[in-house]
XYZ file of N, CA and C in Angstrom:
471
model
N 18.510 -31.076 25.293
C 19.128 -30.696 26.209
C 18.304 -29.410 25.983
N 18.060 -28.968 27.196
C 17.745 -27.254 26.879
C 18.562 -26.082 27.098
N 17.673 -25.319 26.789
C 18.999 -23.924 27.223
C 19.057 -23.203 27.620
N 19.710 -22.017 28.609
C 18.302 -20.763 29.601
C 18.699 -20.410 28.540
N 18.374 -20.437 27.267
C 18.328 -18.807 26.437
C 17.242 -19.634 25.910
N 16.147 -20.586 26.016
C 15.260 -20.608 24.999
C 14.243 -20.428 24.811
N 13.762 -19.926 24.131
C 11.772 -19.280 24.854
C 11.092 -20.583 25.805
N 10.779 -19.925 26.831
C 9.615 -20.899 27.058
C 8.364 -20.584 27.385
N 7.357 -20.981 27.571
C 6.256 -20.790 26.445
C 6.174 -21.281 24.860
N 4.972 -21.003 24.964
C 4.583 -21.138 23.172
C 4.217 -19.751 22.985
N 4.577 -18.668 23.595
C 3.411 -17.606 22.825
C 4.372 -16.467 21.888
N 4.052 -16.018 21.144
C 4.634 -15.803 19.759
C 4.149 -14.198 20.076
N 5.332 -13.187 19.671
C 4.968 -12.077 19.389
C 5.752 -11.250 16.918
N 4.957 -10.612 17.516
C 5.413 -9.589 16.080
C 5.994 -8.996 16.070
N 6.872 -8.433 15.650
C 7.963 -6.989 16.171
C 7.917 -5.966 15.080
N 7.573 -4.921 15.037
C 7.828 -3.810 13.784
C 8.395 -2.350 14.964
N 9.342 -2.009 13.500
C 10.166 -1.404 14.416
C 9.439 0.322 14.304
N 10.275 0.715 14.988
C 10.216 2.266 15.527
C 10.531 3.101 14.468
N 11.621 2.397 13.850
C 12.170 2.842 12.956
C 11.483 2.800 11.348
N 10.694 2.271 11.532
C 9.939 2.053 10.013
C 8.569 3.260 9.972
N 8.429 3.029 11.600
C 6.568 3.102 11.190
C 7.218 5.091 11.418
N 8.264 5.428 11.892
C 8.479 6.617 11.811
C 8.602 7.422 10.312
N 8.959 6.244 9.267
C 9.315 7.133 7.320
C 7.786 7.422 6.810
N 7.711 8.371 5.702
C 6.577 8.859 5.433
C 5.725 7.832 5.099
N 6.212 6.731 3.770
C 5.791 6.064 3.672
C 4.864 5.314 4.944
N 5.041 5.455 5.762
C 3.843 4.542 6.483
C 2.771 5.084 7.293
N 3.490 6.800 7.421
C 2.271 7.530 7.898
C 1.321 7.720 6.387
N 1.910 7.929 5.243
C 0.562 7.903 4.149
C 0.038 6.961 4.260
N 0.572 5.596 4.557
C -0.464 4.580 4.522
C -1.383 4.561 5.087
N -2.871 3.762 4.206
C -4.178 3.584 4.782
C -3.646 2.246 6.267
N -4.847 2.452 6.729
C -5.315 0.963 8.069
C -5.120 0.434 7.191
N -5.432 -0.311 6.294
C -5.478 -1.541 5.855
C -4.726 -1.867 5.231
N -3.314 -0.384 4.795
C -2.506 -1.652 4.424
C -1.564 -2.029 5.497
N -2.095 -0.731 6.217
C -0.759 -1.367 7.810
C -1.071 -2.478 7.849
N -2.378 -3.268 8.375
C -2.781 -4.266 8.527
C -2.636 -5.139 7.775
N -2.414 -5.500 6.770
C -1.527 -6.220 5.748
C 0.215 -6.761 5.880
N 0.077 -5.637 5.668
C 1.592 -5.313 6.732
C 2.007 -6.872 7.589
N 1.365 -6.380 8.696
C 1.246 -6.675 10.058
C 0.835 -8.194 9.568
N -0.117 -8.764 8.683
C -0.227 -9.449 8.842
C 1.067 -10.663 7.406
N 1.336 -9.728 7.128
C 2.466 -10.774 5.930
C 3.935 -10.754 7.336
N 3.944 -10.117 8.467
C 5.544 -10.206 9.130
C 4.976 -11.158 10.010
N 3.307 -11.270 10.506
C 3.370 -12.091 11.141
C 3.667 -13.833 10.435
N 3.799 -13.812 8.939
C 3.395 -14.958 9.232
C 5.459 -15.734 8.341
N 6.042 -14.584 8.886
C 7.820 -14.388 8.834
C 7.982 -15.522 9.571
N 8.753 -15.988 10.027
C 9.389 -16.968 10.279
C 10.728 -16.787 11.200
N 11.153 -16.500 10.135
C 12.641 -15.859 10.317
C 13.559 -16.034 9.003
N 13.143 -17.503 8.647
C 13.746 -17.920 7.672
C 12.935 -18.343 6.069
N 11.582 -17.398 6.167
C 11.239 -17.785 5.362
C 10.936 -16.030 4.291
N 11.760 -15.248 4.493
C 11.451 -13.959 3.162
C 11.327 -14.471 2.393
N 10.428 -14.241 1.445
C 10.759 -14.468 -0.199
C 9.484 -15.448 -0.243
N 9.598 -16.240 0.843
C 8.345 -17.548 0.367
C 6.991 -17.176 1.488
N 7.064 -16.303 1.484
C 5.190 -16.035 2.809
C 4.790 -16.047 1.766
N 3.498 -16.712 1.736
C 2.470 -16.960 0.639
C 0.718 -16.639 0.602
N 0.566 -15.594 0.172
C -0.481 -14.676 0.798
C -1.564 -13.789 -0.532
N -2.830 -14.679 -1.329
C -3.160 -14.359 -1.857
C -4.405 -13.339 -2.025
N -4.746 -12.324 -2.435
C -5.498 -11.400 -2.270
C -6.864 -12.066 -1.270
N -7.020 -12.719 -1.858
C -8.427 -13.619 -1.530
C -8.173 -14.081 0.201
N -6.949 -14.128 0.180
C -6.808 -14.820 1.487
C -6.248 -13.578 3.048
N -6.081 -12.517 2.036
C -6.246 -10.964 2.939
C -7.433 -10.506 3.264
N -8.268 -11.253 2.582
C -9.153 -9.737 2.232
C -10.468 -10.602 3.536
N -10.350 -12.106 2.967
C -11.060 -12.925 4.689
C -10.469 -12.163 5.973
N -8.721 -11.990 6.062
C -8.267 -12.013 7.193
C -8.360 -10.735 7.510
N -8.634 -9.991 6.587
C -8.971 -8.293 7.059
C -10.106 -7.566 6.851
N -11.009 -8.643 6.584
C -12.507 -8.680 6.437
C -13.170 -7.049 5.362
N -11.750 -6.824 4.004
C -12.363 -6.321 3.370
C -12.742 -7.160 1.851
N -12.550 -6.368 0.945
C -12.587 -6.698 -0.180
C -11.188 -7.464 -0.394
N -12.211 -8.555 -2.028
C -10.780 -8.607 -2.731
C -9.840 -7.831 -3.152
N -10.326 -6.779 -4.104
C -10.172 -5.658 -4.700
C -9.217 -4.723 -3.908
N -9.986 -4.519 -2.607
C -9.267 -3.308 -1.822
C -8.079 -4.388 -1.463
N -8.176 -5.142 -1.409
C -6.867 -6.342 -0.621
C -5.335 -6.544 -1.693
N -6.152 -6.229 -3.069
C -5.417 -5.596 -4.307
C -4.955 -4.728 -4.371
N -5.343 -3.994 -3.958
C -4.593 -2.097 -3.812
C -3.631 -2.069 -2.606
N -4.194 -3.054 -1.314
C -2.856 -2.772 -0.421
C -1.852 -3.703 -0.442
N -1.409 -4.819 -1.682
C -0.882 -5.229 -1.927
C 0.279 -4.495 -2.981
N -0.613 -3.738 -3.843
C -0.026 -2.695 -4.716
C 0.510 -1.851 -4.088
N -0.215 -0.865 -3.086
C 0.510 0.128 -1.998
C 1.460 -0.168 -1.598
N 1.889 -1.737 -0.881
C 2.637 -1.715 -0.206
C 4.158 -1.843 -0.775
N 3.467 -2.769 -2.046
C 4.813 -2.499 -3.316
C 5.440 -1.091 -3.708
N 4.405 -0.195 -3.649
C 4.927 1.039 -4.642
C 5.716 1.852 -3.552
N 5.427 1.630 -1.833
C 5.688 2.218 -1.414
C 7.181 1.594 -0.564
N 7.884 0.372 -0.597
C 8.819 -0.463 -1.124
C 8.485 -1.604 0.267
N 7.757 -1.464 0.664
C 7.859 -2.460 1.828
C 7.641 -3.631 1.838
N 7.127 -4.272 0.379
C 7.433 -5.598 0.449
C 7.741 -5.787 -1.095
N 8.065 -6.734 -1.579
C 8.146 -6.775 -3.039
C 7.796 -8.471 -3.400
N 7.108 -9.024 -4.438
C 6.740 -10.012 -4.925
C 7.657 -11.201 -5.208
N 8.075 -12.075 -4.661
C 9.100 -13.110 -5.024
C 8.691 -13.988 -6.094
N 7.138 -14.642 -6.319
C 6.514 -15.328 -7.331
C 5.435 -15.218 -6.816
N 5.295 -14.770 -8.335
C 3.493 -14.141 -8.975
C 2.403 -15.015 -8.889
N 1.031 -15.383 -8.157
C 0.502 -16.316 -7.994
C 0.328 -16.835 -9.721
N -0.520 -17.861 -9.670
C -0.636 -18.839 -10.559
C -1.725 -19.955 -10.767
N -2.907 -19.338 -11.781
C -4.207 -19.686 -11.724
C -4.415 -21.041 -12.861
N -4.774 -22.094 -11.972
C -5.124 -22.931 -13.937
C -5.291 -23.729 -13.165
N -5.942 -24.704 -14.011
C -6.129 -26.799 -13.861
C -5.414 -27.134 -12.801
N -4.277 -26.957 -13.160
C -3.610 -28.008 -12.187
C -2.841 -27.309 -11.378
N -2.629 -26.302 -10.914
C -2.319 -24.949 -10.421
C -3.001 -24.126 -9.532
N -2.589 -23.984 -8.176
C -3.482 -23.449 -7.472
C -2.020 -22.304 -6.483
N -1.701 -21.659 -6.862
C -0.519 -21.472 -5.940
C -0.755 -19.645 -6.052
N -0.781 -19.347 -4.295
C -1.009 -17.557 -4.136
C 0.798 -17.042 -4.544
N 1.266 -15.878 -4.033
C 1.981 -14.992 -4.856
C 2.597 -15.006 -2.978
N 4.160 -15.439 -3.505
C 4.794 -15.126 -2.627
C 5.666 -13.870 -1.970
N 5.649 -13.299 -1.296
C 6.164 -12.154 -1.252
C 7.022 -12.116 -0.116
N 8.140 -10.935 0.369
C 9.723 -10.381 1.349
C 9.512 -9.175 1.034
N 9.460 -9.105 2.583
C 9.799 -8.001 3.031
C 11.011 -7.290 2.928
N 11.167 -5.857 2.620
C 12.547 -5.239 2.114
C 13.182 -5.422 3.734
N 12.936 -5.200 4.993
C 13.680 -5.036 6.166
C 14.227 -5.695 6.631
N 14.203 -7.657 6.025
C 14.699 -8.541 6.153
C 15.431 -9.057 5.288
N 16.973 -9.724 5.383
C 17.394 -10.419 4.295
C 16.473 -11.267 3.319
N 17.120 -11.841 1.889
C 15.547 -11.690 1.855
C 16.021 -13.529 1.642
N 15.718 -14.804 1.972
C 16.014 -15.708 1.945
C 16.061 -16.492 0.734
N 15.024 -16.184 0.050
C 15.217 -16.381 -1.658
C 16.061 -17.126 -2.667
N 16.833 -14.818 -2.470
C 17.485 -15.169 -3.643
C 19.325 -14.874 -1.915
N 18.440 -14.224 -1.710
C 19.906 -14.266 -1.086
C 20.718 -12.837 -0.408
N 19.092 -11.677 -1.609
C 19.765 -10.625 -1.384
C 19.338 -9.893 0.022
N 20.596 -8.953 0.746
C 20.137 -8.266 2.225
C 18.657 -7.015 1.953
N 18.751 -6.634 3.254
C 17.242 -6.031 3.053
C 17.748 -4.747 2.373
N 16.959 -4.281 1.321
C 16.907 -2.501 1.064
C 16.093 -1.576 1.878
N 15.393 -1.691 2.694
C 14.931 -0.358 3.512
C 14.468 0.345 2.065
N 13.706 -0.071 1.105
C 12.953 0.730 0.494
C 11.885 1.494 0.977
N 11.198 1.717 1.951
C 10.275 1.969 2.521
C 11.287 4.108 2.473
N 12.440 3.701 3.086
C 13.499 4.834 3.794
C 13.155 5.911 2.741
N 13.388 5.409 1.076
C 13.083 6.435 0.085
C 12.062 6.918 -0.346
N 11.246 6.595 -0.387
C 9.480 6.783 -1.016
C 9.058 7.988 -0.507
N 9.040 8.767 -1.661
C 8.522 10.214 -0.682
C 6.615 10.767 -1.857
N 6.377 11.221 -0.395
C 4.983 11.229 -1.674
C 4.524 12.018 -2.532
N 4.116 11.719 -4.014
C 3.802 12.050 -5.430
C 3.859 13.327 -4.998
N 4.192 14.664 -5.990
C 3.942 16.120 -5.666
C 2.518 16.130 -6.651
N 1.435 17.263 -6.200
C 0.304 16.718 -6.645
C 0.651 18.402 -7.531
N 0.461 17.413 -8.678
C 0.994 18.581 -10.266
C -0.549 20.098 -10.374
N -0.212 20.609 -10.479
C -0.908 22.163 -10.557
C -2.381 21.667 -11.916
N -3.218 21.878 -11.567
C -4.353 21.295 -13.413
C -3.924 22.934 -13.852
N -3.459 22.242 -15.042
C -2.967 23.904 -16.517
C -4.189 23.272 -17.485
N -5.306 22.237 -17.375
C -6.118 22.276 -18.174
C -7.292 24.374 -17.793
N -7.156 24.611 -18.918
C -8.190 26.132 -18.411
C -9.523 25.650 -17.715
N -10.645 26.315 -17.071
C -11.532 25.993 -17.308
C -12.609 25.777 -18.642
N -13.514 25.274 -17.944
C -14.549 24.946 -19.209
C -16.129 25.784 -19.261
N -16.304 26.155 -19.905
C -17.626 26.968 -19.341
C -17.637 27.829 -20.142
N -18.593 29.202 -19.528
C -18.967 30.159 -20.453
C -18.972 31.159 -19.911
N -17.369 32.592 -19.994
C -17.236 33.334 -19.733
C -18.130 33.952 -19.940
N -18.445 35.159 -18.511
C -19.079 35.988 -18.175
C -18.158 37.815 -18.199
N -18.358 38.385 -19.244
C -18.090 39.502 -19.060
C -18.020 40.109 -17.890
N -17.375 40.763 -17.301
C -17.479 41.201 -15.946
C -18.380 42.547 -15.201
N -18.717 43.502 -16.247
C -19.531 44.357 -16.583
C -20.385 44.184 -17.952
N -21.507 44.003 -17.162
C -22.538 44.185 -17.799
C -23.908 44.420 -17.107
N -24.485 44.991 -17.913
C -25.692 46.442 -17.608
C -26.946 45.487 -18.136
N -27.747 45.493 -17.162
C -28.532 44.731 -17.094
C -29.431 44.753 -18.245
N -29.460 46.193 -18.829
C -30.581 46.126 -20.132
C -29.754 45.253 -21.521
N -28.013 44.778 -21.074
C -28.071 44.186 -22.448
C -28.860 42.730 -22.134
N -28.898 42.668 -20.887
C -28.985 40.794 -20.499
C -30.581 40.698 -21.002
N -31.291 41.525 -20.722
C -32.874 41.406 -21.243
C -33.121 41.974 -22.798
N -31.928 42.409 -23.094
C -32.170 42.175 -24.496
C -32.165 40.661 -25.723
N -30.323 40.375 -24.628
C -30.283 38.547 -25.008
C -31.230 37.980 -25.149
N -32.228 37.834 -23.827
C -33.070 36.935 -23.489
C -34.284 37.318 -24.469
N -34.391 38.582 -24.479
C -35.276 38.691 -26.099
C -35.253 38.540 -26.726
N -34.264 38.558 -27.911
C -33.758 37.345 -29.177
C -33.607 36.092 -28.916
N -32.887 35.861 -27.915
C -33.103 34.123 -27.493
C -34.843 33.174 -27.875
N -35.718 34.380 -26.939
C -36.503 34.008 -27.248
C -37.335 34.190 -28.488
N -36.569 34.936 -28.938
C -37.771 34.976 -30.529
C -38.477 35.721 -30.752
């Protein structure tokens, strides 16, 4: 039985909210971070949040980046509050499981937790001033040319 509200055709789309794109966390994210988030969001089907499986190797292949860069992208997305790791990866002789991720903008289907929208509260870390004194030789502001030549003669012996 068909419904008049049923989507026609096989076309799919991925929605990223404008309010999320206006946050400081999104603006400070790199292009690779944003693309990785988009790929995670593409794998979300409305009922699998908390079960979105993707490894660093899969992300690297999808985005055309290195595995370590993909790992940094996952860490950045977690740190900024866009995703949380629902289940860590496991790799041993019997089991090869990719990590499972949950998006913080929708309800978590694994735990039943409501969306946290943690990315809204993320603030760019403030840079601390360097309090360590500069290293190196200190030259007094007023040195006469004659004193410099005398020091050179003494050093050369």
